[in-house]
Coordinates of C-alpha atoms in Angstrom, one line a residue:
Chain A
M1 CA -7.2 -14.2 -10.0
T2 CA -3.9 -13.3 -7.3
K3 CA -0.5 -12.0 -9.4
L4 CA 2.5 -11.6 -8.1
V5 CA 5.5 -10.4 -9.8
A6 CA 9.4 -10.6 -8.4
I7 CA 12.5 -9.8 -9.1
T8 CA 15.5 -12.2 -8.3
T9 CA 19.5 -11.8 -8.5
C10 CA 22.4 -12.5 -6.5
P11 CA 26.0 -11.0 -6.4
T12 CA 27.4 -13.9 -9.2
G13 CA 24.1 -14.1 -11.2
V14 CA 24.8 -17.8 -12.0
A15 CA 22.8 -19.9 -9.3
H16 CA 20.7 -18.1 -6.6
T17 CA 18.7 -16.5 -8.8
Y18 CA 17.7 -19.1 -10.9
M19 CA 17.3 -20.8 -7.6
A20 CA 14.7 -17.9 -6.5
A21 CA 13.5 -17.3 -9.5
E22 CA 12.1 -21.5 -9.4
A23 CA 11.0 -21.4 -5.6
L24 CA 8.6 -18.7 -6.1
E25 CA 7.3 -19.7 -8.9
E26 CA 6.4 -23.5 -8.2
T27 CA 5.3 -21.9 -4.6
A28 CA 3.0 -19.8 -6.4
K29 CA 1.4 -22.0 -8.3
D30 CA 1.0 -24.8 -5.9
K31 CA -1.5 -21.9 -3.9
G32 CA -3.0 -21.2 -6.8
Y33 CA -0.9 -17.7 -7.6
E34 CA -0.2 -15.8 -11.3
I35 CA 3.1 -15.3 -11.2
K36 CA 6.2 -13.6 -13.1
V37 CA 10.1 -13.5 -12.1
E38 CA 12.1 -11.5 -13.9
T39 CA 15.5 -12.7 -13.1
Q40 CA 18.8 -10.5 -13.3
G41 CA 21.6 -12.9 -14.1
A42 CA 25.1 -12.5 -15.0
S43 CA 23.5 -13.4 -18.7
G44 CA 21.1 -10.3 -18.1
P45 CA 17.8 -9.9 -17.3
E46 CA 15.2 -12.3 -18.6
N47 CA 11.3 -12.8 -18.6
E48 CA 11.9 -8.8 -18.3
L49 CA 8.9 -7.1 -16.4
N50 CA 6.4 -5.0 -19.0
K51 CA 4.4 -2.2 -17.6
Q52 CA 1.2 -4.4 -18.1
D53 CA 2.7 -7.1 -15.6
I54 CA 3.9 -4.6 -13.2
S55 CA 0.3 -2.9 -13.2
Q56 CA -1.9 -6.4 -12.8
A57 CA 0.4 -7.2 -10.0
D58 CA -1.3 -7.1 -6.6
V59 CA 2.2 -6.8 -4.8
V60 CA 5.9 -7.1 -5.9
I61 CA 9.4 -9.5 -4.5
I62 CA 12.2 -8.8 -5.1
A63 CA 14.2 -11.1 -3.5
A64 CA 18.1 -9.8 -4.1
G65 CA 21.4 -10.1 -3.2
K66 CA 22.6 -6.9 -4.5
S67 CA 21.0 -3.3 -5.0
V68 CA 18.2 -3.6 -7.1
N69 CA 16.7 -0.4 -9.7
K70 CA 13.4 0.0 -8.1
D71 CA 11.9 3.1 -10.2
R72 CA 9.5 1.0 -12.1
F73 CA 7.2 0.0 -9.3
V74 CA 6.5 2.5 -7.6
G75 CA 3.3 3.4 -6.4
K76 CA 2.8 -0.6 -5.9
R77 CA 3.3 -2.6 -2.9
V78 CA 6.7 -3.8 -2.5
Y79 CA 8.3 -6.4 -0.3
E80 CA 12.5 -7.1 -0.1
V81 CA 13.9 -9.8 0.7
G82 CA 17.7 -11.9 0.9
V83 CA 17.3 -14.3 -2.4
E84 CA 18.4 -16.7 0.1
E85 CA 15.0 -16.3 2.0
A86 CA 12.9 -16.5 -1.5
I87 CA 15.2 -20.1 -1.4
K88 CA 14.5 -21.2 1.8
D89 CA 11.4 -20.5 2.8
P90 CA 9.5 -19.8 -0.3
E91 CA 6.2 -19.6 1.1
K92 CA 7.0 -17.4 3.7
V93 CA 8.5 -15.2 2.1
I94 CA 4.9 -15.1 -0.6
S95 CA 2.5 -15.2 2.2
D96 CA 5.0 -12.0 4.1
A97 CA 4.9 -10.2 1.2
F98 CA 1.2 -9.7 1.2
D99 CA 1.3 -9.0 4.7
R100 CA 4.3 -6.8 5.0
A101 CA 5.1 -5.2 1.4
V102 CA 4.6 -1.4 1.5
F103 CA 4.0 0.9 -1.0
L104 CA 7.3 2.0 -2.3
D105 CA 7.8 5.8 -1.4
P106 CA 9.0 7.5 -4.1
N107 CA 10.5 9.7 -1.4
G108 CA 15.1 9.1 -1.9
Q109 CA 13.9 6.5 -4.2
S110 CA 14.9 8.3 -6.6
T111 CA 18.1 10.3 -7.2
N112 CA 17.5 13.3 -9.6
A113 CA 16.3 16.3 -7.7
G114 CA 14.1 17.5 -9.8
R115 CA 12.3 14.3 -10.4
S116 CA 11.5 13.4 -6.9
A117 CA 10.0 16.5 -5.8
K118 CA 7.2 16.2 -9.0
N119 CA 7.5 12.6 -7.1
S120 CA 6.6 13.4 -3.5
V121 CA 3.6 15.5 -4.6
Q122 CA 2.7 12.9 -7.0
G123 CA 2.9 10.6 -3.5
I124 CA 1.1 12.4 -1.2
Y125 CA -2.3 12.8 -3.5
K126 CA -1.8 9.0 -4.5
H127 CA -1.8 8.4 -0.5
L128 CA -5.3 10.8 -0.2
M129 CA -6.3 8.9 -3.6
T130 CA -6.1 5.4 -1.5
G131 CA -7.7 7.1 1.7
V132 CA -10.6 8.5 -0.5
S133 CA -11.5 4.9 -1.9
F134 CA -11.1 3.8 1.1
M135 CA -13.7 6.5 2.9
I136 CA -16.3 6.4 -0.3
P137 CA -18.1 3.3 0.2
V138 CA -18.3 4.6 4.1
I139 CA -20.2 7.3 3.1
V140 CA -22.1 6.5 0.2
A141 CA -23.4 3.7 3.1
G142 CA -23.4 6.0 6.2
G143 CA -25.4 9.2 4.4
I144 CA -27.7 6.8 2.0
L145 CA -29.2 5.3 5.4
L146 CA -29.6 8.0 7.1
A147 CA -31.6 9.8 4.3
I148 CA -33.8 7.0 3.8
S149 CA -34.6 7.4 8.0
F150 CA -35.7 10.8 6.9
L151 CA -38.3 8.9 5.1
W152 CA -40.4 7.8 7.9
G153 CA -39.9 11.5 9.6
L154 CA -36.7 14.4 10.6
N155 CA -37.3 13.3 14.2
S156 CA -38.6 9.3 13.8
A157 CA -35.3 8.3 15.3
D158 CA -36.7 10.1 18.4
P159 CA -38.7 7.8 20.4
K160 CA -40.4 10.2 22.5
D161 CA -41.4 12.2 18.8
P162 CA -45.0 10.8 17.6
S163 CA -43.2 9.7 14.1
Y164 CA -41.4 7.6 16.0
N165 CA -40.2 4.0 14.0
A166 CA -38.4 1.5 15.1
I167 CA -36.6 1.0 11.8
A168 CA -35.5 4.7 11.2
A169 CA -34.6 5.1 14.4
A170 CA -32.1 1.6 13.9
L171 CA -31.2 3.3 10.5
N172 CA -30.1 6.2 11.4
A173 CA -28.1 4.7 14.3
I174 CA -26.2 2.7 11.7
G175 CA -26.0 5.1 9.3
G176 CA -25.7 8.3 11.9
G177 CA -22.4 10.3 12.9
D178 CA -22.8 6.8 15.6
G179 CA -22.7 4.6 12.9
A180 CA -21.2 4.6 9.1
L181 CA -20.9 7.9 9.0
G182 CA -19.1 8.4 12.7
L183 CA -16.2 6.0 10.9
M184 CA -15.9 8.2 7.8
V185 CA -12.8 10.1 9.2
P186 CA -11.2 6.8 11.0
V187 CA -11.4 4.6 7.9
L188 CA -10.1 8.2 5.3
A189 CA -7.0 8.1 7.7
A190 CA -6.4 4.1 8.0
G191 CA -6.6 4.4 3.9
I192 CA -4.2 6.9 4.1
G193 CA -2.2 5.3 6.9
Y194 CA -2.4 2.3 4.2
S195 CA -1.1 3.5 1.5
I196 CA 2.3 4.8 2.9
G197 CA 3.2 2.0 5.7
G198 CA 1.2 -0.8 4.3
V199 CA -1.5 -3.4 6.6
P200 CA 0.1 -2.6 9.9
A201 CA -0.3 1.0 9.0
I202 CA -4.3 0.5 9.8
T203 CA -4.9 -0.1 13.1
S204 CA -3.1 3.8 14.4
G205 CA -4.3 5.2 11.2
L206 CA -7.8 3.9 12.0
M207 CA -6.7 5.0 16.2
S208 CA -5.6 8.2 14.4
G209 CA -8.8 9.0 12.6
W210 CA -10.9 8.2 16.1
V211 CA -8.7 10.9 18.0
A212 CA -9.3 13.0 15.0
K213 CA -13.0 12.4 15.2
S214 CA -13.3 13.3 18.9
I215 CA -10.8 16.0 19.5
G216 CA -13.3 17.8 16.5
A217 CA -10.9 18.0 14.3
G218 CA -12.6 16.7 11.4
F219 CA -11.6 15.3 8.2
L220 CA -8.2 17.9 7.8
G221 CA -7.5 16.1 11.3
G222 CA -8.0 13.3 10.1
M223 CA -5.9 13.7 7.2
V224 CA -2.8 14.4 9.4
G225 CA -3.7 12.1 11.0
G226 CA -3.3 9.7 8.2
F227 CA -0.3 10.3 7.3
L228 CA 1.2 10.6 10.7
A229 CA 0.1 6.8 11.2
G230 CA 1.6 5.4 7.7
Y231 CA 5.0 7.5 8.6
V232 CA 5.1 6.5 12.1
T233 CA 4.4 2.6 11.5
L234 CA 7.1 2.7 8.2
Y235 CA 9.8 4.1 10.3
L236 CA 9.0 1.9 12.9
I237 CA 8.9 -1.0 10.8
N238 CA 12.3 -0.4 9.2
Y239 CA 14.4 1.0 12.2
I240 CA 13.1 -1.5 14.7
K241 CA 15.6 -4.6 14.3
I242 CA 15.0 -7.2 16.5
P243 CA 16.0 -10.8 16.6
K244 CA 14.7 -13.4 13.6
K245 CA 12.6 -15.4 16.1
L246 CA 10.6 -12.7 17.6
D247 CA 9.9 -11.1 14.2
S248 CA 5.8 -12.4 14.8
I249 CA 6.3 -10.1 18.3
K250 CA 7.2 -6.7 16.1
F251 CA 3.9 -6.9 14.4
V252 CA 1.9 -8.5 16.6
L253 CA 2.6 -6.8 19.9
I254 CA 5.7 -3.8 19.0
I255 CA 4.2 -2.3 15.6
P256 CA 1.0 -1.6 17.0
V257 CA 1.6 -0.7 20.7
L258 CA 4.0 1.9 19.9
S259 CA 2.3 3.0 16.9
V260 CA -1.1 3.8 18.3
A261 CA 0.8 4.8 21.3
I262 CA 2.7 7.8 19.4
V263 CA 0.0 8.5 16.5
G264 CA -2.3 8.9 19.3
L265 CA -0.2 11.5 21.7
L266 CA 1.2 13.7 19.0
M267 CA -3.1 13.2 18.0
T268 CA -4.1 14.8 21.1
F269 CA -1.3 17.1 22.4
V270 CA -0.5 18.7 19.5
I271 CA -3.5 18.6 17.2
G272 CA -5.6 18.1 20.1
I273 CA -5.0 21.5 22.1
P274 CA -4.4 24.4 19.7
I275 CA -7.6 22.8 18.0
E276 CA -9.6 23.4 21.7
H277 CA -7.8 26.8 21.9
L278 CA -8.5 27.8 18.4
M279 CA -12.1 26.8 19.1
K280 CA -12.8 28.9 22.0
W281 CA -11.0 31.7 20.2
I282 CA -13.1 31.8 17.1
S283 CA -16.9 31.3 19.2
G284 CA -15.6 34.9 21.4
W285 CA -14.6 36.3 18.3
L286 CA -18.2 35.2 16.5
G287 CA -20.1 36.6 20.3
T288 CA -18.2 39.8 19.2
M289 CA -19.4 39.9 15.5
G290 CA -23.0 39.9 16.0
T291 CA -25.4 39.1 12.9
G292 CA -26.4 42.7 12.0
N293 CA -24.0 42.7 9.4
K294 CA -25.5 40.5 6.8
L295 CA -22.9 40.3 3.9
L296 CA -19.6 39.5 6.4
L297 CA -21.7 37.1 7.7
G298 CA -22.8 35.1 5.2
I299 CA -19.7 35.1 4.1
I300 CA -18.6 33.6 7.0
T301 CA -20.6 31.4 7.7
G302 CA -20.9 29.9 4.4
S303 CA -16.5 29.3 4.1
M304 CA -16.7 28.3 7.9
M305 CA -19.2 25.3 6.6
A306 CA -17.4 24.6 3.4
F307 CA -13.8 24.8 4.9
D308 CA -13.9 21.9 7.2
M309 CA -16.7 19.8 6.8
G310 CA -17.6 18.7 10.5
G311 CA -14.3 20.0 11.7
P312 CA -13.4 23.1 14.3
L313 CA -14.4 26.1 11.6
N314 CA -17.9 24.4 10.9
K315 CA -18.3 23.2 14.5
S316 CA -18.1 26.4 15.3
I317 CA -20.3 28.3 13.2
F318 CA -23.0 25.6 14.2
A319 CA -22.5 26.7 17.5
F320 CA -22.5 30.0 17.1
S321 CA -26.1 30.0 15.0
M322 CA -27.9 27.5 18.2
I323 CA -27.3 29.5 20.2
A324 CA -29.4 32.5 18.4
F325 CA -31.6 29.6 17.5
D326 CA -31.7 28.3 21.1
A327 CA -32.6 32.3 21.2
G328 CA -35.5 32.2 19.1
N329 CA -33.5 33.7 16.3
F330 CA -34.0 31.6 13.7
V331 CA -32.2 32.9 10.4
P332 CA -28.5 32.2 11.4
F333 CA -29.0 28.8 11.4
A334 CA -31.4 28.8 7.9
A335 CA -27.8 30.8 6.8
V336 CA -25.5 27.9 8.2
M337 CA -27.7 24.8 6.8
A338 CA -27.9 26.8 3.3
G339 CA -23.7 27.0 3.9
G340 CA -24.1 22.9 4.8
V341 CA -26.3 22.0 2.1
T342 CA -24.5 23.1 -0.8
P343 CA -21.2 21.5 -1.2
P344 CA -22.2 18.2 -2.3
L345 CA -24.5 20.0 -4.3
A346 CA -22.0 21.7 -6.3
I347 CA -19.3 19.3 -6.5
A348 CA -22.5 16.9 -7.4
L349 CA -23.4 19.5 -10.1
S350 CA -19.8 20.0 -11.6
T351 CA -19.7 16.2 -12.1
V352 CA -22.4 16.4 -14.1
I353 CA -21.2 19.2 -16.4
F354 CA -17.5 18.8 -16.1
K355 CA -17.8 15.1 -16.6
N356 CA -14.0 15.7 -18.4
K357 CA -11.9 17.3 -14.4
Y358 CA -13.6 13.8 -12.2
T359 CA -12.2 10.4 -12.2
A360 CA -15.0 7.5 -13.5
E361 CA -15.3 6.6 -9.4
E362 CA -15.7 10.6 -8.8
R363 CA -18.6 11.2 -11.6
E364 CA -20.5 8.1 -9.2
S365 CA -20.0 9.2 -6.0
G366 CA -21.4 12.6 -7.3
K367 CA -24.5 10.9 -7.7
A368 CA -24.7 10.0 -3.6
A369 CA -23.6 13.5 -3.4
W370 CA -26.9 14.9 -4.4
V371 CA -28.6 12.8 -2.3
L372 CA -26.3 13.9 0.9
G373 CA -26.4 17.4 -0.1
A374 CA -30.0 17.0 0.3
V375 CA -30.7 15.5 3.4
N376 CA -27.5 18.4 5.0
I377 CA -25.0 15.8 5.0
T378 CA -22.2 17.6 4.2
E379 CA -20.0 15.2 4.4
G380 CA -20.5 14.0 0.9
A381 CA -18.0 16.9 -0.9
I382 CA -15.1 15.5 1.9
P383 CA -13.9 12.8 -0.3
F384 CA -13.4 15.4 -3.1
A385 CA -12.1 17.6 -0.8
V386 CA -9.4 15.2 0.2
A387 CA -8.6 14.3 -3.3
D388 CA -7.8 18.0 -4.3
P389 CA -7.9 19.5 -1.2
L390 CA -6.7 22.9 -2.6
R391 CA -8.9 23.6 -5.3
V392 CA -12.0 22.3 -3.9
I393 CA -12.2 23.9 -0.9
P394 CA -12.4 27.3 -2.2
C395 CA -15.1 26.2 -4.3
I396 CA -16.8 25.3 -2.2
M397 CA -16.5 28.1 0.3
I398 CA -17.6 30.9 -1.7
G399 CA -20.4 28.2 -3.2
S400 CA -21.6 28.0 0.7
S401 CA -20.3 32.2 1.2
V402 CA -23.1 33.0 -1.2
A403 CA -25.8 29.9 -0.3
S404 CA -25.8 31.5 3.2
T405 CA -25.2 35.2 2.6
L406 CA -28.6 35.0 0.2
S407 CA -30.0 33.1 2.9
L408 CA -29.8 35.9 5.1
I409 CA -30.3 38.7 2.8
F410 CA -34.0 36.7 2.1
N411 CA -34.4 37.0 5.7
C412 CA -35.2 33.2 5.7
A413 CA -35.7 31.0 8.4
C414 CA -35.3 27.3 9.5
R415 CA -37.4 26.4 12.7
I416 CA -35.8 22.6 12.8
P417 CA -32.0 22.1 13.3
H418 CA -31.1 20.0 10.5
G419 CA -33.3 18.1 7.6
G420 CA -31.8 20.0 4.4
L421 CA -34.1 20.4 1.5
I422 CA -36.2 18.3 3.0
A423 CA -37.4 21.0 5.4
P424 CA -38.9 23.6 3.6
L425 CA -41.4 20.9 2.7
I426 CA -42.8 20.9 6.0
P427 CA -45.5 23.3 6.7
N428 CA -44.1 26.1 8.5
V429 CA -41.0 25.4 9.1
V430 CA -38.7 27.4 6.6
D431 CA -39.8 31.0 6.7
H432 CA -39.6 31.7 2.8
P433 CA -39.2 28.7 1.6
V434 CA -38.8 29.1 -2.2
L435 CA -36.1 32.0 -1.9
W436 CA -33.8 30.1 0.8
V437 CA -34.1 27.0 -2.4
V438 CA -33.1 29.9 -4.8
S439 CA -30.2 30.9 -2.1
I440 CA -29.3 27.1 -2.4
I441 CA -29.1 27.2 -6.1
C442 CA -27.3 29.8 -6.6
G443 CA -24.8 29.1 -4.3
T444 CA -24.2 25.8 -6.3
I445 CA -24.6 26.9 -9.8
V446 CA -21.6 29.8 -8.8
G447 CA -19.4 27.0 -6.9
A448 CA -20.1 23.9 -9.7
I449 CA -18.6 26.8 -12.2
L450 CA -15.5 27.8 -10.1
L451 CA -14.7 23.7 -9.3
G452 CA -15.2 23.5 -13.4
I453 CA -12.5 26.5 -14.1
V454 CA -10.2 25.8 -11.4
K455 CA -9.9 22.2 -11.5
K456 CA -7.4 20.1 -13.5
T457 CA -8.7 18.2 -16.8
K458 CA -8.0 14.7 -16.0
T459 CA -6.0 12.9 -18.8
E460 CA -7.6 9.8 -20.6
T461 CA -5.9 7.1 -18.0
E462 CA -6.7 9.6 -15.3
A463 CA -10.7 9.7 -15.8
S464 CA -11.4 5.4 -17.1
A465 CA -12.5 3.2 -14.9
K466 CA -9.9 2.4 -12.1
T467 CA -7.4 4.2 -11.0
S468 CA -4.2 2.4 -9.9
T469 CA -4.9 3.5 -6.5
Q470 CA -8.0 1.7 -6.5
L471 CA -7.5 -1.2 -4.1
N472 CA -9.6 -4.0 -3.9
P473 CA -9.7 -4.8 0.2
L474 CA -9.5 -8.7 -0.3
D475 CA -5.7 -8.0 -1.1
M476 CA -5.4 -6.9 2.9
M477 CA -6.7 -10.6 3.8
K478 CA -4.6 -12.7 2.1
G479 CA -1.9 -14.2 3.9
Chain B
M1 CA 35.1 -28.4 -25.8
T2 CA 34.0 -29.7 -22.4
N3 CA 30.9 -30.6 -21.3
V4 CA 29.5 -28.5 -18.3
I5 CA 28.4 -31.1 -16.6
D6 CA 30.4 -34.7 -17.2
Q7 CA 30.9 -38.1 -15.7
K8 CA 34.7 -37.2 -14.5
R9 CA 33.4 -34.5 -12.3
V10 CA 30.9 -36.9 -10.3
F11 CA 32.0 -38.2 -7.1
I12 CA 29.4 -40.2 -5.0
N13 CA 30.0 -41.3 -1.6
R14 CA 33.2 -39.7 -0.3
D15 CA 34.1 -38.9 3.0
F16 CA 35.1 -35.5 3.8
Q17 CA 35.2 -34.2 7.4
T18 CA 35.2 -30.2 6.9
R19 CA 33.6 -28.1 3.5
G20 CA 37.2 -27.2 3.3
E21 CA 38.4 -30.4 2.7
A22 CA 35.5 -31.2 0.2
I23 CA 36.2 -27.9 -1.7
D24 CA 39.9 -28.3 -1.7
F25 CA 39.1 -31.9 -3.2
L26 CA 36.6 -30.5 -6.3
V27 CA 38.9 -27.6 -7.0
E28 CA 42.3 -29.7 -7.2
N29 CA 40.3 -32.1 -9.8
L30 CA 39.1 -28.8 -11.9
V31 CA 42.9 -27.6 -11.0
E32 CA 44.1 -31.3 -12.8
E33 CA 41.5 -31.3 -15.8
N34 CA 43.1 -27.4 -16.5
I35 CA 40.1 -25.7 -16.1
V36 CA 40.9 -24.1 -13.2
S37 CA 44.6 -22.4 -13.6
D38 CA 45.4 -21.3 -10.2
R39 CA 44.2 -23.1 -7.2
K40 CA 44.5 -20.2 -4.6
T41 CA 42.5 -17.6 -6.4
F42 CA 39.5 -19.8 -7.5
L43 CA 39.3 -20.7 -3.7
S44 CA 39.7 -17.5 -2.6
A45 CA 37.0 -16.4 -4.8
L46 CA 34.8 -19.1 -3.7
Q47 CA 35.9 -17.8 -0.3
D48 CA 34.4 -14.0 -1.1
R49 CA 31.5 -15.6 -2.7
E50 CA 30.6 -17.5 0.4
I51 CA 31.0 -14.3 2.7
E52 CA 28.5 -12.5 0.6
V53 CA 25.5 -15.3 1.4
S54 CA 25.9 -18.4 2.1
T55 CA 25.7 -21.1 -0.9
Y56 CA 24.6 -23.1 1.6
I57 CA 20.4 -23.4 -0.1
G58 CA 18.3 -25.8 2.6
H59 CA 17.4 -29.0 1.7
Y60 CA 21.1 -30.8 2.7
V61 CA 22.4 -29.2 -0.6
A62 CA 24.8 -26.6 -1.4
I63 CA 26.4 -24.8 -4.0
P64 CA 29.7 -23.3 -3.7
H65 CA 30.0 -20.7 -7.1
A66 CA 32.3 -18.5 -8.0
M67 CA 32.9 -16.4 -10.9
S68 CA 37.1 -15.5 -12.0
S69 CA 39.7 -15.2 -14.7
V70 CA 41.8 -18.3 -13.4
V71 CA 38.5 -20.3 -14.4
S72 CA 39.0 -21.3 -18.3
E73 CA 35.3 -23.3 -18.5
P74 CA 32.3 -23.1 -16.9
T75 CA 31.9 -26.3 -15.4
V76 CA 29.8 -27.9 -12.4
S77 CA 31.4 -30.6 -9.9
V78 CA 29.0 -32.6 -7.5
L79 CA 29.7 -34.1 -4.4
R80 CA 27.6 -36.9 -2.7
L81 CA 29.1 -37.4 0.9
S82 CA 28.8 -40.6 2.7
K83 CA 28.2 -38.7 5.5
D84 CA 26.6 -35.2 6.3
I85 CA 29.7 -31.7 7.0
D86 CA 29.1 -28.6 9.1
Y87 CA 28.6 -26.5 6.0
N88 CA 28.7 -23.0 7.7
A89 CA 28.2 -21.1 10.8
D90 CA 25.0 -21.5 11.3
G91 CA 25.3 -25.5 11.7
D92 CA 23.6 -26.1 8.4
Q93 CA 24.4 -30.0 7.5
V94 CA 24.7 -30.7 3.7
H95 CA 24.7 -33.7 2.1
L96 CA 25.2 -32.7 -1.7
I97 CA 27.7 -30.2 -2.9
F98 CA 27.4 -28.5 -6.6
M99 CA 30.0 -26.6 -7.4
L100 CA 29.5 -23.7 -9.9
A101 CA 32.8 -22.7 -11.8
I102 CA 32.5 -20.0 -14.0
P103 CA 34.8 -18.2 -16.3
E104 CA 34.3 -14.2 -16.3
S105 CA 33.4 -14.2 -20.0
G106 CA 30.9 -17.0 -19.7
G107 CA 28.9 -17.9 -23.0
K108 CA 25.4 -17.1 -22.7
E109 CA 24.5 -21.3 -23.6
H110 CA 26.7 -22.1 -20.9
L111 CA 25.5 -20.0 -17.8
A112 CA 21.9 -20.9 -19.0
I113 CA 22.9 -24.7 -18.4
L114 CA 24.0 -23.6 -14.8
S115 CA 20.7 -21.4 -13.8
R116 CA 19.0 -24.2 -15.7
L117 CA 20.7 -27.0 -13.3
A118 CA 20.0 -24.4 -10.3
R119 CA 16.7 -24.2 -11.0
K120 CA 16.4 -28.5 -10.9
L121 CA 18.0 -28.4 -7.2
M122 CA 14.5 -26.6 -6.2
H123 CA 12.5 -30.0 -6.7
K124 CA 12.0 -32.2 -4.2
E125 CA 11.8 -34.8 -6.6
I126 CA 14.8 -34.2 -8.3
R127 CA 17.0 -34.2 -4.7
A128 CA 15.5 -37.4 -4.2
K129 CA 16.7 -38.6 -7.3
L130 CA 19.8 -37.7 -6.7
E131 CA 20.4 -38.9 -3.2
N132 CA 19.4 -42.8 -4.8
S133 CA 21.0 -42.4 -7.5
K134 CA 23.4 -45.5 -7.8
T135 CA 26.4 -44.5 -10.7
E136 CA 27.2 -41.0 -11.8
K137 CA 26.0 -41.9 -14.5
E138 CA 22.5 -41.9 -13.7
I139 CA 23.2 -38.0 -11.8
V140 CA 24.5 -36.8 -14.5
D141 CA 21.2 -37.9 -16.7
T142 CA 18.6 -36.8 -13.9
L143 CA 20.9 -33.1 -14.3
T144 CA 21.0 -33.3 -18.0
S145 CA 17.4 -34.6 -18.5

């Protein structure tokens, strides 16, 4: 059941406080919502909200004629109005609360400097986790459908291939890069944006993720885009003042157009152009390196594959190996694919061995990561990397480097440009297939153990069931 | 001890032209009853409160109120006008006025009575009853029931 909590207060604390409480309570009951209202009147707080009330609440309404301490609500969606609005039109206040409540940003909320630094780190973490929880279903659905399409054969989506199958082609389109997996980065950015700026930031969040994808910035670009979208939208909401009568225009016209324009232009020019130059520079640099030094090439291949999983480094090393591939040298590509398969597998293994380092939700998506890794969908590792980038990315870079380097040392080669662990099952596609799989197993074990060492143990509340950042998507439909 | 809500402070079908006249009348009555010791101080306290946020609460109802050291007992005065008056700059029309006078050291019980009254006014049925009450006693009964 939808639950609201509210605080009402006014300067005198005798009349408006209670009228607002009554109005909100009656209206919420009429609508079938559960509500608890704390009144902060002249005789002190009554019907005080406890921790459980607050954690169960979908949205917090603060109807006040004076300032209210909001520390209790950090991390909740909070909607603030004047106390008189709750009295005059409680229905509108409640429906607006669902539409416009914004996550209470701990920045600037607390006056204690030390605490606020800690809170802002927690705030960033919370936004990332919200993005991850938006993204996981998209990756799992897309990845699994794409993996299923391979049951008909790795090329079954290609009409010119003898194994072509219409259903496989459809699943490939629905699940793959032009379908669900293609939506992964936009949805990540939308989730981060939503966490910061509420529902209005979803528009610019989706768009910033889409631009991140089209400029080749990958999920790291999407993370940047999500934060940009969230804070730009939040800023616009707070600083654009227009007459009340035009309020609806603000949210259907002004905020969407401005936020999408500002965030989109920033992404295209400030993020996009440097990435374009970076990729040119990297491909030039890779060209001069050659393929002679197997140890160096292995480390570079694995690190670049795992660093941004679909971003500029990943794309550059993939393109580099495809040049060799087209020229008939299939060895570098085997190393690339080993480095691409390893991250999700290392994480999946790590969630099994080190259960206390992961939330219940992460352990569940670890199961999907096995399948995604096996079919070379490196994206299976992205939710874990987003949630804890500074620890996860280095570990999987090392794991992939081990896999890629061993693959080069064993002189493995791969004659098809995709397929993951399915490729060695096909006759005459992979040279030294057993050694190639051994390379991946070694990289997986190394990565998993490193993750177990560097990741922090989850506290009981974090590890159990759902975190408070878990969002019920239905919340967003209400109002 | 004075009742918070009392027939003595309920006035029905009185005619005033402005908010100022109506409020003056109610305050004057409290001064006569020795509930408010200083007329000017209490009026300016009401005015200050009004400036912070209009005490118009919609549905033709206003509840001017103030907390002041010149108030000895918490009371509510009720005024039902024979015709609506302009209550504020927004042009809100008011037909029922509930004026709350609150002493600075308001006892909890009295404050609770006032806040229960405030809650009651949010209910349509209560407001309709107050509109249709024929006697002062009916109004008191509605507010205290």
